[in-house]
CSV table of C-alpha atoms in Angstrom, one decimal:
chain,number,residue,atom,x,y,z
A,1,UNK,CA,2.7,-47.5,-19.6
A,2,UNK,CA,3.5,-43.8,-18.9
A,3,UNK,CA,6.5,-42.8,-18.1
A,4,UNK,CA,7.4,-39.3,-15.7
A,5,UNK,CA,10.7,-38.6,-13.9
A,6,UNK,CA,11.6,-40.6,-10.9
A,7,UNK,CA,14.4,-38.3,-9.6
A,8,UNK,CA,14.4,-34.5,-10.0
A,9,UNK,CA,16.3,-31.6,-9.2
A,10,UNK,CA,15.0,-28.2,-7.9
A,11,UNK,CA,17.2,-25.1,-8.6
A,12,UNK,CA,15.0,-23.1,-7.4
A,13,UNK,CA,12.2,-22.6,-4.5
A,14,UNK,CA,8.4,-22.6,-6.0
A,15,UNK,CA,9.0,-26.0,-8.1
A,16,UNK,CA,9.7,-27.7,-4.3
A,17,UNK,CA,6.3,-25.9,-3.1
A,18,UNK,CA,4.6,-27.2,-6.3
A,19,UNK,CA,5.9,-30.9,-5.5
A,20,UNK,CA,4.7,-30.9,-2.2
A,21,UNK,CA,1.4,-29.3,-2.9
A,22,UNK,CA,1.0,-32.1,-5.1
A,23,UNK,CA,2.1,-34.8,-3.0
A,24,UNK,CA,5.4,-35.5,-4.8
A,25,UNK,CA,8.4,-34.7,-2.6
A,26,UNK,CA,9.6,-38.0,-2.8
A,27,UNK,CA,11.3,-37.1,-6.2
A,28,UNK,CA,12.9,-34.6,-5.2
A,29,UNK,CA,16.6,-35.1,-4.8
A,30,UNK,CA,18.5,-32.2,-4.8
A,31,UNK,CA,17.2,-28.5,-3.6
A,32,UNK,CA,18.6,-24.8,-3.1
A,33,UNK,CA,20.4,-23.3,-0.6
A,34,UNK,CA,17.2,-21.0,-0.5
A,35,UNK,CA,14.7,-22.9,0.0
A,36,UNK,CA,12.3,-22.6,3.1
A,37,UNK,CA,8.6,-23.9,2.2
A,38,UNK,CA,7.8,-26.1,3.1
A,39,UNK,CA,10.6,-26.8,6.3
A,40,UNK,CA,10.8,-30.3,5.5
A,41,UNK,CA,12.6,-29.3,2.5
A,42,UNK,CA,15.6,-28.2,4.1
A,43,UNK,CA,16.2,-31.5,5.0
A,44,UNK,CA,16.9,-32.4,1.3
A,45,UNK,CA,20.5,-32.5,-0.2
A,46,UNK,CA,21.4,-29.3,-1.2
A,47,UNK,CA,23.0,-29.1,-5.3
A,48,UNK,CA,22.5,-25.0,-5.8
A,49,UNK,CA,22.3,-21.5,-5.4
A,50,UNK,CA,20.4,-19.3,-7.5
A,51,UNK,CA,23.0,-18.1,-10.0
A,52,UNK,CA,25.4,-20.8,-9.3
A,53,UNK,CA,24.7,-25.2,-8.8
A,54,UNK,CA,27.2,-27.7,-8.1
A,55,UNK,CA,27.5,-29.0,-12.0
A,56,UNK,CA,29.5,-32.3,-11.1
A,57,UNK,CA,27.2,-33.5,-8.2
A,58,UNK,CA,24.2,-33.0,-10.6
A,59,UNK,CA,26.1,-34.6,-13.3
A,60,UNK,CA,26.4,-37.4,-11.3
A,61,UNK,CA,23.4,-38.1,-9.2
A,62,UNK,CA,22.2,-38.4,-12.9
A,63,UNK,CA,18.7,-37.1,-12.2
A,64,UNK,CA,15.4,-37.6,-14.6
A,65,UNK,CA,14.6,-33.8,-14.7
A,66,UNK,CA,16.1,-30.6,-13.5
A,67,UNK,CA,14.3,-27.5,-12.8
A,68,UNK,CA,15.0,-24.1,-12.8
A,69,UNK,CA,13.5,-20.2,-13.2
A,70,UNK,CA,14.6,-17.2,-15.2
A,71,UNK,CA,17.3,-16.3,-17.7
A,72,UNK,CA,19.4,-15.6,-15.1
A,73,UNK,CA,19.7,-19.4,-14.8
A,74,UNK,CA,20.4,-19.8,-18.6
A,75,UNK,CA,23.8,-21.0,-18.3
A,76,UNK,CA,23.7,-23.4,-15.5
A,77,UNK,CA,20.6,-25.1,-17.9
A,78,UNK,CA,23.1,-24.6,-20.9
A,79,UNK,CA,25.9,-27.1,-19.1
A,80,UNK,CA,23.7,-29.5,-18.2
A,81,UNK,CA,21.7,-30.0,-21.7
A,82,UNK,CA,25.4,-30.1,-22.9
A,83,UNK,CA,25.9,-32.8,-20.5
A,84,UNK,CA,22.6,-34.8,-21.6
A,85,UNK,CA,20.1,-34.1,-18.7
A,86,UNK,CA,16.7,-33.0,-19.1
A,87,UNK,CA,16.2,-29.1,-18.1
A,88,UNK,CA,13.4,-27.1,-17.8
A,89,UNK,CA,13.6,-23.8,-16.5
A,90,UNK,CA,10.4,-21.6,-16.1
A,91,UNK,CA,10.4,-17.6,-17.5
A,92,UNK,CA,6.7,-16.6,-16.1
A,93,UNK,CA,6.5,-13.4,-14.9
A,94,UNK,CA,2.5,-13.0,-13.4
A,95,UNK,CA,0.2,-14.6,-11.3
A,96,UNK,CA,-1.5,-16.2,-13.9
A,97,UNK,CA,1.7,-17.3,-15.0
A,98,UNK,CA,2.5,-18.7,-11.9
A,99,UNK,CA,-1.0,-20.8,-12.1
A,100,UNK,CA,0.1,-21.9,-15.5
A,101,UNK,CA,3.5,-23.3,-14.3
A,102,UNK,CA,1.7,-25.3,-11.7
A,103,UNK,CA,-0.1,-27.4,-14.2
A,104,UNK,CA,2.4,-27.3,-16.6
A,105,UNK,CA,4.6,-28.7,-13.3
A,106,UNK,CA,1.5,-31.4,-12.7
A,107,UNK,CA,1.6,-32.5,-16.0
A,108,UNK,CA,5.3,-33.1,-16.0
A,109,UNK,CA,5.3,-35.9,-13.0
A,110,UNK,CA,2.0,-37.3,-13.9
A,111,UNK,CA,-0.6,-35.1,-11.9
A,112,UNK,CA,-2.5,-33.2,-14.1
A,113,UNK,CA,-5.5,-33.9,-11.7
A,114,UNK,CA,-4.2,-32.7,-8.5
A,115,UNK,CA,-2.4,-29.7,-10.5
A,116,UNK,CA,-6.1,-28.9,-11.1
A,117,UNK,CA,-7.5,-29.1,-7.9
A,118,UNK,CA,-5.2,-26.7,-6.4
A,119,UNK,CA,-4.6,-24.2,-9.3
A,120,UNK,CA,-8.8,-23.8,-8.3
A,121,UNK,CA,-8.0,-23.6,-4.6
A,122,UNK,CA,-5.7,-20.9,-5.3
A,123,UNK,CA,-8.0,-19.2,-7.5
A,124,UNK,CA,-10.5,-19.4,-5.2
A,125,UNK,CA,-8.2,-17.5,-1.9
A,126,UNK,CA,-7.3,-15.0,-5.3
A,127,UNK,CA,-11.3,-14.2,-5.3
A,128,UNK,CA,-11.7,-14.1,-2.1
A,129,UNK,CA,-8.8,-11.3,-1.7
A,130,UNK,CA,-10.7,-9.2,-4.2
A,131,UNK,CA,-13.7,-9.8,-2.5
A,132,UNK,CA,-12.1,-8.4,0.4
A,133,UNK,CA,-10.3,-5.8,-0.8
A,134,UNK,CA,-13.8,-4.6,-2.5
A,135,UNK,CA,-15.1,-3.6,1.5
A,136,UNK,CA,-12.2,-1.1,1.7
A,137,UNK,CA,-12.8,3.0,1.5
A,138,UNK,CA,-9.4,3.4,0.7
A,139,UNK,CA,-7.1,2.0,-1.6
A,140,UNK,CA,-3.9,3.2,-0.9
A,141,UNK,CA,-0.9,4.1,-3.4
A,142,UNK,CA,2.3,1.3,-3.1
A,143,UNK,CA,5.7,1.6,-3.7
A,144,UNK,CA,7.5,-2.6,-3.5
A,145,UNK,CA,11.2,-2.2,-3.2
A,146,UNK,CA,13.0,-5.6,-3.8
A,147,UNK,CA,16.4,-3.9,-3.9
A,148,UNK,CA,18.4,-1.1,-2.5
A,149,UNK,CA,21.2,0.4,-4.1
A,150,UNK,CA,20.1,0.6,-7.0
A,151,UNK,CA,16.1,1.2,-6.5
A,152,UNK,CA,14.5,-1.9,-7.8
A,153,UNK,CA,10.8,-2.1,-7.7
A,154,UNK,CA,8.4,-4.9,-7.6
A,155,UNK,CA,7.8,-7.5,-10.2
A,156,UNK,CA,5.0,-8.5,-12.0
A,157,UNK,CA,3.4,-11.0,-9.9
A,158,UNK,CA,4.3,-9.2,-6.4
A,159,UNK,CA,2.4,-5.8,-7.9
A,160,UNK,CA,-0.6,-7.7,-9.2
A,161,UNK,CA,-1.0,-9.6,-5.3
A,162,UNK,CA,-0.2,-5.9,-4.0
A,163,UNK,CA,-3.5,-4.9,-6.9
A,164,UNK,CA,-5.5,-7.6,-5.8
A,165,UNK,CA,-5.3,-7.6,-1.9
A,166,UNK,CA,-6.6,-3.8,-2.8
A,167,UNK,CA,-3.2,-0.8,-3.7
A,168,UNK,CA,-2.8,0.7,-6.0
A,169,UNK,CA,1.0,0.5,-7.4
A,170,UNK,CA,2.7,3.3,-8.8
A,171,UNK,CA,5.2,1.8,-10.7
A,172,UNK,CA,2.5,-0.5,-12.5
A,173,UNK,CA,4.7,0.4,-15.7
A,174,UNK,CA,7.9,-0.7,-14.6
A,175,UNK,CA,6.8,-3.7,-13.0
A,176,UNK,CA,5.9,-5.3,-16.8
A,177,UNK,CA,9.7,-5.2,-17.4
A,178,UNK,CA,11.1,-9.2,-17.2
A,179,UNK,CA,14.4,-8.0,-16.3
A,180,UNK,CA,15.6,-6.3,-12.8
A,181,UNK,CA,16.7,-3.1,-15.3
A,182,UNK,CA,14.3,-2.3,-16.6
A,183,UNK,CA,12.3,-2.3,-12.9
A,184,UNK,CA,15.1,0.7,-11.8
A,185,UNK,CA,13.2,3.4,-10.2
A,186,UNK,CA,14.5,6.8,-9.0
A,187,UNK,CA,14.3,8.5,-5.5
A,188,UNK,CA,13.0,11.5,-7.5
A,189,UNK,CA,10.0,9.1,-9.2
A,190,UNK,CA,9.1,7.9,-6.0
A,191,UNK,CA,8.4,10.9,-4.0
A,192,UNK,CA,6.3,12.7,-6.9
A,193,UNK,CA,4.4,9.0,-6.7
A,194,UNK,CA,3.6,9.9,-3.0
A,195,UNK,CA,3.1,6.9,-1.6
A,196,UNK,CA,1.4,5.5,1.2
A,197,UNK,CA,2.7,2.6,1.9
A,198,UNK,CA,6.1,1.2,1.1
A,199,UNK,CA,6.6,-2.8,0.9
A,200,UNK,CA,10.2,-3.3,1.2
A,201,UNK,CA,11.3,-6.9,0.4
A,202,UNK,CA,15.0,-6.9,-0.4
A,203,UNK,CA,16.5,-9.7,-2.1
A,204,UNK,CA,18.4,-11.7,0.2
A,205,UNK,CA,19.3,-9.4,2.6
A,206,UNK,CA,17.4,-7.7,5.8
A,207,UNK,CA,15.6,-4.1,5.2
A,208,UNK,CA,17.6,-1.3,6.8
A,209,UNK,CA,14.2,1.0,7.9
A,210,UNK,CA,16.8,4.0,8.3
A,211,UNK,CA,18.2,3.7,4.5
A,212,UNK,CA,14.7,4.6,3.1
A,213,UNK,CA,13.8,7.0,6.3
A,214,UNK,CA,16.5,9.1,5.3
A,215,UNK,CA,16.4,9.5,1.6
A,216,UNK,CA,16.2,12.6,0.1
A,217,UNK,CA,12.6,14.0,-0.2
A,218,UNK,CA,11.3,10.0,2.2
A,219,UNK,CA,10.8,12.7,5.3
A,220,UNK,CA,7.5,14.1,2.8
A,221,UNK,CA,5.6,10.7,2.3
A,222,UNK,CA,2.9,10.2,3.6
A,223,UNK,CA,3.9,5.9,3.8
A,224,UNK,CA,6.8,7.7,6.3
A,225,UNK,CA,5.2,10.2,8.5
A,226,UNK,CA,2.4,7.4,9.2
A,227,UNK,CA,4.6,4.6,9.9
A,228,UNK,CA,3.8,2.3,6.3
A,229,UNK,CA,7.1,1.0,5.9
A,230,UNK,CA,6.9,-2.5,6.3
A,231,UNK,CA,9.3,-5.4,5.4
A,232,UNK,CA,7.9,-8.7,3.7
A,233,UNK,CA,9.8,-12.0,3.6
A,234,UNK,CA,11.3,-13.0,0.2
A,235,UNK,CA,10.9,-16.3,0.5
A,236,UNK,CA,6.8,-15.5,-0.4
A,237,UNK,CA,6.8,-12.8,-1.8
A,238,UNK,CA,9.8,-13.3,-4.7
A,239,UNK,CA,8.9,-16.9,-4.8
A,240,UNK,CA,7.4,-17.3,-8.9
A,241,UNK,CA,5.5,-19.9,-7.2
A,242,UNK,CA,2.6,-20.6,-4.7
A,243,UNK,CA,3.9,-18.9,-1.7
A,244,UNK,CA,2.3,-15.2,-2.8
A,245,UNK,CA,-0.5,-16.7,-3.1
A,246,UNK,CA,-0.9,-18.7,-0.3
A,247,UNK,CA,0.5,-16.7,2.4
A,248,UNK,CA,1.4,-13.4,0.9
A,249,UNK,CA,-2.1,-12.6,0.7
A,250,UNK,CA,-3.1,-12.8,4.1
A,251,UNK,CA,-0.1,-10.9,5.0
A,252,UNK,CA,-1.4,-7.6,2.4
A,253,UNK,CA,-4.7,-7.8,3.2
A,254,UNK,CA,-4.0,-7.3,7.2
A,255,UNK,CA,-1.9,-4.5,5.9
A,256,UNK,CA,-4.1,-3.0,4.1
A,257,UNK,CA,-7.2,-3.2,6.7
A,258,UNK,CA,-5.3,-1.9,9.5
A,259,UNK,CA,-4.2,0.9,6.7
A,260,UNK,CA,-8.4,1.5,7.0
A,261,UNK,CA,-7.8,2.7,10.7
A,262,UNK,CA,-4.9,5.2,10.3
């Protein structure tokens, strides 16, 4: 008989949305602090942070599996393999990435199937996006802010949804990079970018509209004078997950329509 873990833990937000989807939350024992989709979720016992977990209380609810994202949570994975758990912590960076972490995901609790059936419903709300975005005149030039002080543009899977749902990104370059440093973009770079619209979705924390209204040089753009500034939750759209996907896109294609009309 096969065997797939009875009891897992979930450092971070997308593997919870991938469990649902799938019609596994009942394995799921421990969440983040962070996580929002779906609500029920929140009712779950809460083990971490993002760059931080409760070590002990993992150690001991002994669970089958834990599962995190990123380097960042290298040595929070490092403990716990030293303690004898079973880690697996995702690095994906793109949509198709993102896709690809879903089945891997499926296969790991035993639903390769289902993993399949909704990797090709995503798929399918990806193609219809382009599809969409194929009716607009314009396709307007993007700047993605995730963070502040200093200038942090968009990563890899948040440009391509932005590419998709029909911008065009100007810091396509940048947003390659798999670490926040290399994705450091100047004031200077922005405003010879010009953009039209400006996503601003800062990493835990609320946009302050006036902090990138009164930049040097932000009185010029065009995303400024015509009121393009908008702020996106990063609960979707940082999510390496299904979230950009499922709701994200909806939310850039109204954007850029309206854009159509100004």
């Amino acid at each position: 008989m096969k065997r797939f873990p009875k009891s897992i833990i979930c450092m971070t937000e997308e593997s919870v949305e991938v469990l649902y989807a799938l019609g596994r939350s009942e394995l799921i024992v421990g969440v983040s602090a962070y996580v929002e989709r779906p609500p029920e979720a929140k009712k779950k016992r809460t083990i971490s942070a993002f760059t931080h977990a409760n070590l002990k209380r993992i150690i001991e609810m002994k669970p089958d599996l834990v599962l995190g994202f990123s380097d960042i949570q290298k040595d929070i994975a490092k403990d716990l393999i030293a303690e004898g758990l079973n880690v697996f912590i995702a690095n994906h960076r793109s949509i198709e990435g993102i896709l690809n972490y879903i089945q891997m995901l499926g296969n790991l609790v035993g639903e390769n199937e289902k993993a399949s059936s909704y990797i090709q419903e995503l798929e399918e709300k990806i193609s219809y996006a382009k599809s969409k975005a194929k009716t607009f005149k314009i396709r307007p030039k993007v700047y993605v802010e995730e963070w502040d002080n200093p200038l942090i543009c968009g990563i890899q899977w948040f440009s391509e949804i932005v590419e998709i749902c029909g911008g065009e990104i100007i810091h396509k370059e940048k947003s390659l990079s798999s670490l926040a440093t290399g994705r450091i973009v100047t004031n200077e770079e922005i405003v010879a970018a010009c953009p039209d619209i400006i996503l601003a979705c800062w990493c835990g924390k609320k946009v302050v509209f006036n902090h990138i209204y009164e930049r040097a040089g932000f009185s010029s753009l065009p995303a400024v004078k015509n009121s393009q500034v908008f702020e996106l939750d990063p609960a979707i759209f940082l999510q390496p997950g299904p979230a950009p996907i499922v709701s994200g896109i909806d939310q850039l294609l109204e954007i850029f329509e309206n854009y159509q009309q100004t």
